[in-house]
């Protein structure tokens, strides 16, 4: 039999390669914009006709190409960006495969005009179906202009496969957004069928997001920022109340490259758990910087999927950083315990002598006297609303006051939690319990309702985690050692946790066979509760199939926090309520419990206003 294998001609090979790189006009847009970025452009214009089906043109002010390079750039595997395989793991450019221009030239009419800073005159090359049809010298400014006309002119099947103009335009805009968001310091514009679609001046990231998605976006952004040895994260998430049913703005960038990562998306979604409805999707613009050696970008022709070396660590870090930001900037209401007696003394108290000696009362205080008040008001409008809301107490007889409020003492404590530092809007410190389950407090914007059990879980969890890992907690010696009986396997579980448990304050004088002898317990734990706490711990460790990303310490702290936290139904003195709030807001993530349940809800005065309208 005769030999039947033959090498494919270049233009056929290029057409086949094009199938991978160029699916639709948007793919061309992506490749050309990325080439312009790689060329160091600071100003990039995208011109389109008929959703890119007739014309896609990218004009940049980058380094341009020499005559030889202008010719070479259309060859397959022609690239200036890597020289050997090692370079693949040290990439600072978008491109490196050297096949985009070769592929595009195989399936469209392409015209290139380019000039470097060093040469006087530029080069123009016309190429159709991989054949150079003309080359001449032209007068052009420094930079490159690449025009792609009649995409898929020689592959009718592909051309017929294209979707309607609005759909293809949508895809192009998506690609445009991704590149523009990755490079806010570069100016971009987009013109479609002669009209301006986007004009994005050089700016910072926040401004770029706002310029693309509209001025209303600004107030929705919660900044995120964290740096560890393996990854630096920056950017914004959208406040949970702006989460949408449809997948909206979800952007991950790794080393300035837009990527898709269901895994990292999951980390973000986990951080939002409990804060948005299940059917809603969080919005985010997150920029990760990692060592180029620790990622592999080469796994997909369009390079939107990458592999991380430290995937698990990045997941955990992302999740906790975002939770932290949400707690700090948006979910957790800002309380202020700063002394400002003119405001936080309810009007009623101004007329009589204070209950507690620590109260400082301005006898002449009159909330209706505007001039006197306005002196130190930084947010006059809002404060007035708060003040008038509080004046609901005015004229109430003592008997009509909730009993919890009667003995209320005003204290001027220094508060050190982060949350308290910035905002100085004042709310009353009055707190009270509802059904011995919730603590209600007034805040600058209205009301806050805290779930006492979950709040205490959060507080204990953070304390326990700290004592287990960093410092040992105070132990409380028992007068008589406590003897408890557990099954052998359960004693074994507790024994495996002995060291960590001792860090939290437990002292075991014996852990043997089926007996446990305890001579000390964490401070604040009642002897009568010890057995229940340890039983709960054993149960949790039996049931939990530990997730690789969650350590034993985490589970231990969660379990202990759950059984040690004050229960719903416990009466709390006003002092204790206040202390709890205080401790809660000194936590890293005050708004969610260790098991991701909502710890508090806030109600805005505006919502009340609507109800009474
Ligand atoms: P890659 O980007 O993977 O290197 P391309 O086919 O996209 O492959 O481009 C081939 C080469 O052409 C690039 O490596 C670069 O040297 C040159 N090039 C492409 N576009 C531009 C541009 N806008 N400005 C300057 N040089 C460019
Ligand atoms: Mg390229």
Coordinates of C-alpha atoms and ligand atoms in Angstrom, one line a residue:
X1 CA 0.0 0.0 0.0
X2 CA 1.2 3.5 -0.8
X3 CA 2.2 6.0 1.9
X4 CA -0.8 8.0 2.8
X5 CA 0.4 10.4 5.5
X6 CA 1.2 13.9 4.4
X7 CA 1.9 17.2 6.2
X8 CA -0.9 19.7 6.1
X9 CA -0.2 22.9 4.2
X10 CA 0.4 25.9 6.6
X11 CA -2.8 27.7 5.8
X12 CA -4.9 24.6 6.6
X13 CA -3.0 24.0 9.8
X14 CA -3.5 27.7 10.7
X15 CA -7.2 27.3 10.0
X16 CA -7.5 24.4 12.3
X17 CA -5.5 26.2 15.0
X18 CA -7.8 29.1 14.5
X19 CA -10.8 26.9 15.5
X20 CA -9.3 26.7 19.0
X21 CA -8.3 30.4 19.4
X22 CA -11.0 32.2 17.5
X23 CA -14.5 31.1 18.2
X24 CA -16.2 34.4 17.5
X25 CA -15.4 38.1 17.0
X26 CA -15.0 38.5 20.8
X27 CA -12.0 36.1 20.7
X28 CA -10.3 38.3 18.2
X29 CA -11.0 41.4 20.3
X30 CA -9.5 39.6 23.3
X31 CA -6.3 38.7 21.4
X32 CA -5.8 42.1 19.9
X33 CA -6.4 44.0 23.1
X34 CA -4.0 41.7 24.9
X35 CA -1.3 42.2 22.3
X36 CA -1.7 46.0 22.7
X37 CA -1.3 45.6 26.5
X38 CA 1.8 43.4 26.0
X39 CA 3.2 46.1 23.7
X40 CA 3.1 48.5 26.6
X41 CA 0.3 50.7 25.2
X42 CA -1.3 53.4 27.5
X43 CA -4.1 54.2 25.1
X44 CA -6.1 51.6 23.3
X45 CA -9.1 52.1 20.9
X46 CA -11.4 49.4 19.7
X47 CA -13.4 50.1 16.6
X48 CA -16.2 47.7 15.5
X49 CA -18.7 47.3 12.7
X50 CA -21.6 44.9 12.9
X51 CA -20.7 43.3 16.1
X52 CA -17.2 42.7 14.7
X53 CA -18.5 40.6 11.9
X54 CA -17.5 43.2 9.3
X55 CA -14.6 45.0 11.1
X56 CA -12.6 44.7 14.3
X57 CA -9.9 47.3 14.6
X58 CA -7.5 47.9 17.5
X59 CA -5.3 50.9 17.6
X60 CA -2.6 51.2 20.2
X61 CA 0.3 53.5 21.1
X62 CA 2.6 50.7 22.2
X63 CA 6.1 49.8 21.0
X64 CA 5.1 48.8 17.5
X65 CA 7.0 46.4 15.2
X66 CA 10.0 46.6 12.9
X67 CA 9.6 45.7 9.3
X68 CA 10.8 42.2 9.8
X69 CA 8.7 41.6 12.9
X70 CA 5.7 42.9 11.1
X71 CA 6.1 40.2 8.6
X72 CA 7.0 37.5 11.1
X73 CA 4.2 38.1 13.6
X74 CA 1.8 36.3 11.3
X75 CA 3.8 33.1 11.3
X76 CA 2.7 30.3 13.6
X77 CA 4.6 30.0 16.8
X78 CA 6.1 33.4 16.2
X79 CA 6.3 35.2 19.5
X80 CA 8.6 37.7 21.1
X81 CA 7.3 36.8 24.6
X82 CA 9.0 33.5 25.5
X83 CA 12.2 31.9 24.3
X84 CA 12.2 28.6 26.0
X85 CA 9.9 26.3 28.0
X86 CA 11.1 27.7 31.4
X87 CA 9.9 31.1 30.5
X88 CA 6.4 29.7 30.6
X89 CA 6.6 29.7 34.4
X90 CA 7.8 33.2 34.6
X91 CA 5.3 35.0 32.5
X92 CA 4.6 38.7 32.6
X93 CA 2.7 38.9 29.4
X94 CA -0.8 38.0 28.2
X95 CA 0.3 36.2 25.1
X96 CA 3.1 33.6 24.6
X97 CA 1.7 31.0 22.3
X98 CA 2.5 33.0 19.2
X99 CA -0.6 31.7 17.4
X100 CA -3.2 34.4 17.6
X101 CA -2.2 36.5 14.7
X102 CA -1.4 33.4 12.6
X103 CA -4.8 32.1 13.3
X104 CA -6.6 35.3 12.7
X105 CA -4.8 35.9 9.4
X106 CA -5.9 32.4 8.2
X107 CA -9.6 33.2 8.5
X108 CA -10.0 36.9 7.8
X109 CA -8.7 39.9 5.7
X110 CA -6.1 41.5 7.9
X111 CA -4.3 44.8 7.6
X112 CA -1.5 45.8 9.9
X113 CA 0.1 49.2 10.2
X114 CA 2.9 49.6 12.7
X115 CA 5.9 51.7 13.6
X116 CA 8.5 51.6 16.3
X117 CA 9.8 54.7 18.0
X118 CA 13.2 54.2 16.5
X119 CA 12.1 54.1 12.8
X120 CA 11.0 57.1 10.7
X121 CA 8.6 55.2 8.6
X122 CA 6.1 52.5 9.3
X123 CA 5.1 49.3 7.7
X124 CA 1.8 48.2 6.2
X125 CA 1.0 44.6 5.5
X126 CA -2.1 43.1 4.0
X127 CA -2.8 39.4 4.5
X128 CA -5.7 37.2 3.4
X129 CA -6.1 33.5 4.2
X130 CA -2.5 33.4 5.4
X131 CA -1.2 34.9 2.1
X132 CA 0.6 38.3 2.2
X133 CA -1.0 40.3 -0.6
X134 CA 0.8 43.6 -0.1
X135 CA 3.6 45.2 1.9
X136 CA 4.5 48.9 1.7
X137 CA 6.0 51.7 3.7
X138 CA 3.5 54.1 5.3
X139 CA 3.5 57.2 7.5
X140 CA 1.9 56.3 10.8
X141 CA 2.4 57.3 14.4
X142 CA 4.3 55.0 16.8
X143 CA 2.2 52.0 17.7
X144 CA 0.1 49.4 16.0
X145 CA -3.2 49.3 14.2
X146 CA -4.6 46.0 13.3
X147 CA -7.8 45.7 11.3
X148 CA -9.6 42.4 10.9
X149 CA -12.3 42.4 8.2
X150 CA -14.8 39.8 7.2
X151 CA -14.1 37.2 9.9
X152 CA -14.6 33.6 8.7
X153 CA -15.0 34.8 5.1
X154 CA -13.4 31.5 4.0
X155 CA -15.2 29.2 6.4
X156 CA -18.9 29.7 5.7
X157 CA -19.9 27.1 8.3
X158 CA -18.3 29.1 11.1
X159 CA -19.7 32.4 9.8
X160 CA -23.2 31.0 9.7
X161 CA -22.7 29.8 13.2
X162 CA -22.3 33.3 14.6
X163 CA -25.1 34.6 16.7
X164 CA -27.2 37.7 16.2
X165 CA -25.4 41.1 16.5
X166 CA -26.6 41.9 20.0
X167 CA -25.4 38.5 21.3
X168 CA -22.0 38.9 19.6
X169 CA -21.7 42.5 20.8
X170 CA -22.4 41.3 24.4
X171 CA -19.5 38.8 24.1
X172 CA -17.2 41.6 22.8
X173 CA -18.2 43.9 25.7
X174 CA -17.5 41.1 28.2
X175 CA -14.0 40.7 26.8
X176 CA -13.5 44.5 26.7
X177 CA -14.5 44.8 30.3
X178 CA -12.2 42.0 31.4
X179 CA -9.1 43.7 29.8
X180 CA -10.2 47.2 30.9
X181 CA -10.7 46.1 34.5
X182 CA -7.3 44.3 34.6
X183 CA -5.6 47.5 33.5
X184 CA -7.2 50.6 35.0
X185 CA -4.0 52.6 34.3
X186 CA -4.5 52.2 30.6
X187 CA -7.1 54.4 28.7
X188 CA -9.6 52.5 26.6
X189 CA -12.3 53.5 24.2
X190 CA -14.8 51.5 22.2
X191 CA -16.6 52.7 19.2
X192 CA -19.3 50.6 17.5
X193 CA -20.9 51.5 14.2
X194 CA -19.6 55.0 14.6
X195 CA -20.9 55.7 18.1
X196 CA -19.0 55.8 21.4
X197 CA -19.8 52.9 23.7
X198 CA -17.1 53.4 26.3
X199 CA -14.6 56.1 27.0
X200 CA -12.5 55.0 29.9
X201 CA -9.7 57.5 30.9
X202 CA -6.7 56.3 32.8
X203 CA -7.7 55.9 36.4
X204 CA -7.5 53.9 39.6
X205 CA -9.4 50.7 40.0
X206 CA -12.5 52.1 41.8
X207 CA -12.9 54.8 39.2
X208 CA -12.5 52.3 36.4
X209 CA -15.2 50.0 37.9
X210 CA -17.5 53.0 38.3
X211 CA -16.8 54.3 34.7
X212 CA -17.8 50.9 33.3
X213 CA -20.7 50.0 35.5
X214 CA -22.1 53.3 36.4
X215 CA -21.9 55.9 39.2
X216 CA -24.3 54.0 41.4
X217 CA -21.7 51.2 41.7
X218 CA -19.5 53.4 43.9
X219 CA -21.5 53.0 47.0
X220 CA -21.9 49.3 46.5
X221 CA -18.1 48.6 46.7
X222 CA -16.5 47.1 49.8
X223 CA -12.7 47.1 49.6
X224 CA -10.8 43.9 50.1
X225 CA -7.1 43.8 50.8
X226 CA -4.8 41.2 52.3
X227 CA -1.3 40.0 51.8
X228 CA 0.3 36.7 52.8
X229 CA 3.4 34.9 51.7
X230 CA 1.7 33.1 48.9
X231 CA -0.9 35.6 47.6
X232 CA -1.8 39.2 47.7
X233 CA -5.5 40.0 47.3
X234 CA -7.0 43.3 46.4
X235 CA -10.1 44.7 45.0
X236 CA -13.8 45.0 45.9
X237 CA -16.8 42.9 46.6
X238 CA -20.3 44.2 46.2
X239 CA -22.3 44.7 49.4
X240 CA -24.6 41.7 50.0
X241 CA -27.8 43.7 49.5
X242 CA -26.8 44.2 45.9
X243 CA -26.4 40.5 45.2
X244 CA -28.4 39.6 42.1
X245 CA -30.4 36.6 40.9
X246 CA -28.5 36.6 37.6
X247 CA -24.7 36.2 37.7
X248 CA -23.6 39.7 37.4
X249 CA -20.2 41.2 38.0
X250 CA -17.9 38.4 38.9
X251 CA -14.3 39.0 38.1
X252 CA -11.1 37.2 39.2
X253 CA -7.8 38.4 38.0
X254 CA -4.6 36.6 38.6
X255 CA -1.5 38.6 37.9
X256 CA -3.6 41.0 35.8
X257 CA -5.1 38.2 33.7
X258 CA -8.9 37.5 33.9
X259 CA -9.6 34.0 34.8
X260 CA -12.5 31.7 35.5
X261 CA -12.3 29.6 38.6
X262 CA -15.4 27.8 40.0
X263 CA -13.2 26.8 43.0
X264 CA -12.3 30.4 44.0
X265 CA -15.9 31.5 43.2
X266 CA -17.0 29.0 45.8
X267 CA -14.6 30.6 48.3
X268 CA -16.3 34.0 47.7
X269 CA -19.8 32.5 47.9
X270 CA -18.8 30.8 51.2
X271 CA -17.8 34.2 52.6
X272 CA -21.3 35.6 51.7
X273 CA -23.1 32.6 53.1
X274 CA -25.8 33.7 55.5
X275 CA -25.7 37.2 54.1
X276 CA -27.4 36.7 50.8
X277 CA -30.3 34.5 49.7
X278 CA -29.3 31.2 48.3
X279 CA -30.6 32.0 44.8
X280 CA -28.5 35.2 44.6
X281 CA -25.0 35.6 43.4
X282 CA -22.3 37.8 45.0
X283 CA -20.6 40.4 42.9
X284 CA -16.8 40.8 43.1
X285 CA -13.7 42.3 41.4
X286 CA -10.8 40.5 42.9
X287 CA -7.2 40.8 42.0
X288 CA -4.8 38.1 43.1
X289 CA -1.1 38.4 42.8
X290 CA 1.0 35.2 43.1
X291 CA 4.4 34.1 42.2
X292 CA 4.3 33.3 38.4
X293 CA 6.1 30.1 39.3
X294 CA 3.2 28.9 41.4
X295 CA 0.7 28.9 38.6
X296 CA 0.3 27.1 35.2
X297 CA -1.6 29.2 32.6
X298 CA -0.8 26.9 29.8
X299 CA -3.7 24.5 30.3
X300 CA -6.2 26.2 28.0
X301 CA -5.8 27.9 24.6
X302 CA -7.6 31.0 25.6
X303 CA -5.8 31.0 28.9
X304 CA -8.8 31.7 31.1
X305 CA -8.3 28.7 33.3
X306 CA -5.2 28.4 35.4
X307 CA -3.8 25.9 37.9
X308 CA -2.6 27.1 41.3
X309 CA 0.0 25.3 43.4
X310 CA -1.5 26.5 46.7
X311 CA -5.1 26.2 45.8
X312 CA -6.4 25.3 49.2
X313 CA -4.5 28.0 51.0
X314 CA -5.7 30.6 48.6
X315 CA -9.3 29.4 49.0
X316 CA -9.1 29.7 52.8
X317 CA -7.5 33.1 52.7
X318 CA -9.9 34.5 50.2
X319 CA -12.9 33.3 52.2
X320 CA -11.7 34.8 55.5
X321 CA -10.5 38.0 54.0
X322 CA -13.8 38.7 52.3
X323 CA -15.7 37.8 55.4
X324 CA -13.5 40.2 57.4
X325 CA -14.1 43.0 54.9
X326 CA -17.8 42.5 54.9
X327 CA -17.8 42.5 58.7
X328 CA -15.7 45.6 58.8
X329 CA -17.2 47.7 56.1
X330 CA -20.7 46.9 55.4
X331 CA -22.7 44.3 57.4
X332 CA -21.7 45.1 60.9
X333 CA -23.3 48.4 61.8
X334 CA -21.1 51.1 63.2
X335 CA -21.6 51.6 66.8
X336 CA -20.2 54.4 68.7
X337 CA -19.6 54.4 72.4
X338 CA -17.5 57.6 72.3
X339 CA -18.5 60.0 75.0
X340 CA -20.8 62.6 73.7
X341 CA -23.2 63.1 76.5
X342 CA -25.1 65.8 74.8
X343 CA -26.4 63.1 72.5
X344 CA -26.4 59.8 74.2
X345 CA -28.3 60.9 77.3
X346 CA -31.9 60.3 76.6
X347 CA -33.9 63.5 76.9
X348 CA -35.8 62.3 79.9
X349 CA -32.6 62.0 82.0
X350 CA -31.8 65.6 81.5
X351 CA -34.6 66.6 83.8
X352 CA -33.7 64.5 86.8
X353 CA -30.7 63.5 88.7
X354 CA -28.8 60.6 87.2
X355 CA -29.3 57.1 88.5
X356 CA -25.7 56.2 88.4
X357 CA -22.9 58.3 89.7
X358 CA -20.9 58.0 86.5
X359 CA -23.4 59.8 84.4
X360 CA -22.6 63.3 83.3
X361 CA -25.7 65.2 82.5
X362 CA -25.9 68.5 80.8
X363 CA -28.7 70.1 82.7
X364 CA -29.3 72.6 80.0
X365 CA -29.5 70.1 77.3
X366 CA -32.4 70.6 75.0
X367 CA -32.6 68.5 71.9
X368 CA -34.7 71.0 70.2
X369 CA -32.2 73.8 70.5
X370 CA -30.5 73.6 67.1
X371 CA -27.7 76.0 67.3
X372 CA -26.3 74.5 70.5
X373 CA -26.3 71.1 68.9
X374 CA -25.0 71.9 65.6
X375 CA -21.6 72.9 66.7
X376 CA -20.0 69.5 66.7
X377 CA -22.2 67.9 64.2
X378 CA -20.5 66.3 61.3
X379 CA -23.5 64.7 59.7
X380 CA -26.3 67.0 60.8
X381 CA -29.0 65.4 58.7
X382 CA -28.6 61.9 60.0
X383 CA -28.0 62.8 63.5
X384 CA -31.1 64.8 63.8
X385 CA -33.0 61.8 62.6
X386 CA -31.4 59.6 65.2
X387 CA -32.1 62.2 67.9
X388 CA -35.7 62.6 67.0
X389 CA -36.1 58.8 66.9
X390 CA -34.7 58.6 70.4
X391 CA -37.0 61.4 71.6
X392 CA -39.7 58.8 71.5
X393 CA -38.8 58.3 75.2
X394 CA -39.6 61.9 75.9
X395 CA -42.5 62.3 78.3
X396 CA -42.8 58.6 79.0
X397 CA -43.5 57.9 82.6
X398 CA -41.0 55.9 84.5
X399 CA -43.4 53.0 84.8
X400 CA -43.8 52.9 81.1
X401 CA -40.2 52.3 80.5
X402 CA -39.1 48.7 80.0
X403 CA -37.9 47.5 83.3
X404 CA -34.5 46.8 81.9
X405 CA -34.0 50.4 81.1
X406 CA -34.7 51.8 84.5
X407 CA -31.4 50.9 86.1
X408 CA -29.4 51.7 83.0
X409 CA -26.1 53.3 83.6
X410 CA -24.3 55.4 81.2
X411 CA -20.6 54.6 81.1
X412 CA -17.9 56.2 79.1
X413 CA -15.7 53.4 78.3
X414 CA -12.8 53.5 75.8
X415 CA -13.5 51.1 73.0
X416 CA -10.7 49.7 71.1
X417 CA -12.4 47.6 68.4
X418 CA -11.6 48.7 64.8
X419 CA -15.2 49.3 64.1
X420 CA -15.5 52.1 66.5
X421 CA -12.7 54.2 65.4
X422 CA -13.8 56.0 62.3
X423 CA -17.4 56.9 62.4
X424 CA -18.5 59.2 65.0
X425 CA -22.2 59.1 64.6
X426 CA -23.8 58.6 67.9
X427 CA -26.4 56.1 69.0
X428 CA -27.9 55.6 72.4
X429 CA -26.3 52.9 74.5
X430 CA -29.6 51.6 75.7
X431 CA -29.9 47.9 75.1
X432 CA -32.6 45.5 76.1
X433 CA -33.5 41.8 75.7
X434 CA -36.4 40.4 73.8
X435 CA -37.7 37.0 74.9
X436 CA -34.3 36.5 76.6
X437 CA -33.0 35.6 73.2
X438 CA -32.2 38.8 71.4
X439 CA -30.5 41.9 72.4
X440 CA -31.8 45.1 70.8
X441 CA -29.7 48.2 70.6
X442 CA -30.1 51.5 68.8
X443 CA -27.4 52.3 66.3
X444 CA -26.8 55.3 64.1
X445 CA -29.0 54.1 61.3
X446 CA -31.8 52.6 63.3
X447 CA -32.0 49.4 65.3
X448 CA -29.8 46.4 65.6
X449 CA -31.0 43.0 66.8
X450 CA -28.4 40.6 68.0
X451 CA -28.9 36.9 68.6
X452 CA -27.3 36.5 72.0
X453 CA -26.3 32.8 71.7
X454 CA -24.8 33.1 68.2
X455 CA -23.0 36.3 69.2
X456 CA -21.5 34.6 72.2
X457 CA -20.4 31.7 70.0
X458 CA -18.6 34.1 67.7
X459 CA -16.8 35.7 70.7
X460 CA -15.8 32.4 72.3
X461 CA -14.8 30.9 69.0
X462 CA -12.3 33.7 68.4
X463 CA -11.0 33.6 71.9
X464 CA -10.7 29.8 71.9
X465 CA -8.9 29.7 68.6
X466 CA -6.5 32.2 69.9
X467 CA -5.8 30.4 73.2
X468 CA -5.5 27.0 71.4
X469 CA -3.0 28.3 68.8
X470 CA -1.3 31.3 70.4
X471 CA -1.6 31.7 74.1
X472 CA -2.9 29.7 76.9
X473 CA -6.1 30.7 78.6
X474 CA -6.7 31.1 82.3
X475 CA -7.8 28.0 84.1
X476 CA -10.1 27.7 87.1
X477 CA -9.1 25.1 89.6
X478 CA -11.8 22.8 90.9
X479 CA -12.0 22.3 94.6
X480 CA -12.5 18.5 94.1
X481 CA -11.4 16.9 90.9
X482 CA -14.2 15.9 88.7
X483 CA -14.4 12.3 87.6
X484 CA -16.2 11.5 84.4
X485 CA -16.9 8.3 82.5
X486 CA -16.7 7.9 78.7
X487 CA -16.4 4.9 76.4
X488 CA -12.9 3.9 75.5
X489 CA -13.0 5.2 71.9
X490 CA -14.4 8.5 73.3
X491 CA -11.6 8.8 75.8
X492 CA -9.2 8.2 73.0
X493 CA -10.7 11.1 71.0
X494 CA -10.4 13.4 74.0
X495 CA -6.9 12.2 74.7
X496 CA -5.9 13.1 71.1
X497 CA -7.2 16.6 71.8
X498 CA -5.6 16.9 75.3
X499 CA -2.9 19.4 74.5
X500 CA -5.3 21.8 72.7
X501 CA -7.9 21.4 75.5
X502 CA -5.3 22.3 78.1
X503 CA -4.5 25.4 76.2
X504 CA -8.1 26.5 76.6
X505 CA -8.0 26.0 80.4
X506 CA -8.9 22.3 81.0
X507 CA -6.6 20.5 83.3
X508 CA -6.7 16.7 83.2
X509 CA -5.1 14.8 86.1
X510 CA -6.0 11.5 84.4
X511 CA -7.1 10.3 81.0
X512 CA -7.1 6.6 81.1
X513 CA -9.3 3.7 79.9
X514 CA -12.8 4.9 80.5
X515 CA -12.1 7.5 83.1
X516 CA -11.4 11.2 82.9
X517 CA -10.3 13.2 85.9
X518 CA -10.4 16.9 85.6
X519 CA -8.9 19.3 88.1
X520 CA -9.3 22.6 86.2
X521 CA -11.7 24.1 83.6
X522 CA -11.7 27.2 81.4
X523 CA -12.7 30.2 83.4
X524 CA -16.4 30.9 83.2
X525 CA -17.3 27.3 82.6
X526 CA -19.5 25.8 85.3
X527 CA -18.5 22.4 86.7
X528 CA -22.0 21.1 86.0
X529 CA -21.6 21.9 82.3
X530 CA -18.2 20.2 81.8
X531 CA -19.6 16.7 80.9
X532 CA -22.0 18.2 78.4
X533 CA -19.3 20.2 76.8
X534 CA -17.0 17.2 76.4
X535 CA -19.8 15.0 75.1
X536 CA -20.6 17.6 72.5
X537 CA -16.9 17.7 71.5
X538 CA -16.7 13.9 71.1
X539 CA -19.9 13.9 69.0
X540 CA -18.6 16.7 66.8
X541 CA -15.3 14.9 66.2
X542 CA -17.1 11.6 65.5
X543 CA -19.4 13.1 63.0
X544 CA -17.2 15.6 61.2
X545 CA -15.5 14.3 58.2
X546 CA -12.7 16.9 58.4
X547 CA -12.4 19.1 55.3
X548 CA -8.8 19.4 54.3
X549 CA -9.0 23.2 54.6
X550 CA -10.4 23.1 58.1
X551 CA -8.0 22.2 60.9
X552 CA -8.7 20.2 64.0
X553 CA -8.2 23.4 66.0
X554 CA -11.0 25.1 64.1
X555 CA -13.4 22.3 64.8
X556 CA -12.4 22.2 68.4
X557 CA -13.0 25.9 68.9
X558 CA -16.3 25.7 67.0
X559 CA -17.5 22.8 69.1
X560 CA -16.5 24.3 72.5
X561 CA -17.9 27.7 71.5
X562 CA -21.2 26.1 70.7
X563 CA -21.6 24.3 74.0
X564 CA -20.1 27.0 76.1
X565 CA -22.0 30.0 74.7
X566 CA -24.9 31.5 76.7
X567 CA -28.1 29.9 75.7
X568 CA -31.2 31.5 74.3
X569 CA -33.5 32.0 77.3
X570 CA -30.8 33.3 79.6
X571 CA -31.6 36.6 81.3
X572 CA -28.8 39.1 80.8
X573 CA -28.3 42.2 82.9
X574 CA -28.0 45.4 81.0
X575 CA -24.3 45.4 81.8
X576 CA -23.9 41.9 80.5
X577 CA -25.7 42.9 77.3
X578 CA -23.5 45.8 76.7
X579 CA -20.4 43.8 77.5
X580 CA -21.5 41.2 74.9
X581 CA -22.0 43.8 72.2
X582 CA -18.7 45.3 73.1
X583 CA -16.9 42.0 72.8
X584 CA -18.8 41.0 69.6
X585 CA -17.6 44.1 67.8
X586 CA -14.0 43.5 68.9
X587 CA -14.2 40.3 66.9
X588 CA -12.8 39.8 63.5
X589 CA -16.1 38.7 62.0
X590 CA -18.9 40.0 64.2
X591 CA -21.6 39.5 61.7
X592 CA -21.5 35.7 61.3
X593 CA -21.3 32.8 63.7
X594 CA -18.6 30.2 63.5
X595 CA -21.0 28.0 61.6
X596 CA -21.9 30.8 59.2
X597 CA -25.2 31.8 60.7
X598 CA -26.3 35.4 60.8
X599 CA -25.5 36.9 64.2
X600 CA -27.2 40.2 63.9
X601 CA -29.7 42.1 61.7
X602 CA -30.1 45.8 61.4
X603 CA -33.2 47.8 60.6
X604 CA -33.0 51.2 59.1
X605 CA -35.0 54.1 60.3
X606 CA -35.9 54.7 56.7
X607 CA -37.8 51.4 56.8
X608 CA -39.7 52.5 59.8
X609 CA -40.5 55.8 58.1
X610 CA -42.0 53.8 55.2
X611 CA -44.2 51.8 57.6
X612 CA -45.5 54.9 59.2
X613 CA -46.0 56.8 56.0
Ligands
LIG1 P1 1.7 36.1 21.3 O1 1.0 37.3 21.8 O2 1.3 34.8 21.9 O3 3.2 36.3 21.3 P2 0.5 36.8 18.7 O4 0.3 36.0 17.5 O5 -0.6 37.4 19.4 O6 1.3 35.9 19.7 O7 1.6 37.9 18.4 C1 2.8 37.6 17.8 C2 3.9 38.7 18.1 O8 3.5 39.8 17.4 C3 3.9 39.1 19.5 O9 4.8 38.2 20.3 C4 4.5 40.5 19.4 O10 5.9 40.5 19.3 C5 3.9 41.0 18.1 N1 2.8 41.8 18.2 C6 1.5 41.5 18.1 N2 0.6 42.5 18.3 C7 1.4 43.6 18.6 C8 1.2 45.0 18.9 N3 -0.1 45.5 19.0 N4 2.2 45.8 19.1 C9 3.5 45.3 19.0 N5 3.8 44.0 18.7 C10 2.8 43.2 18.5
LIG2 MG1 -1.0 37.6 21.5

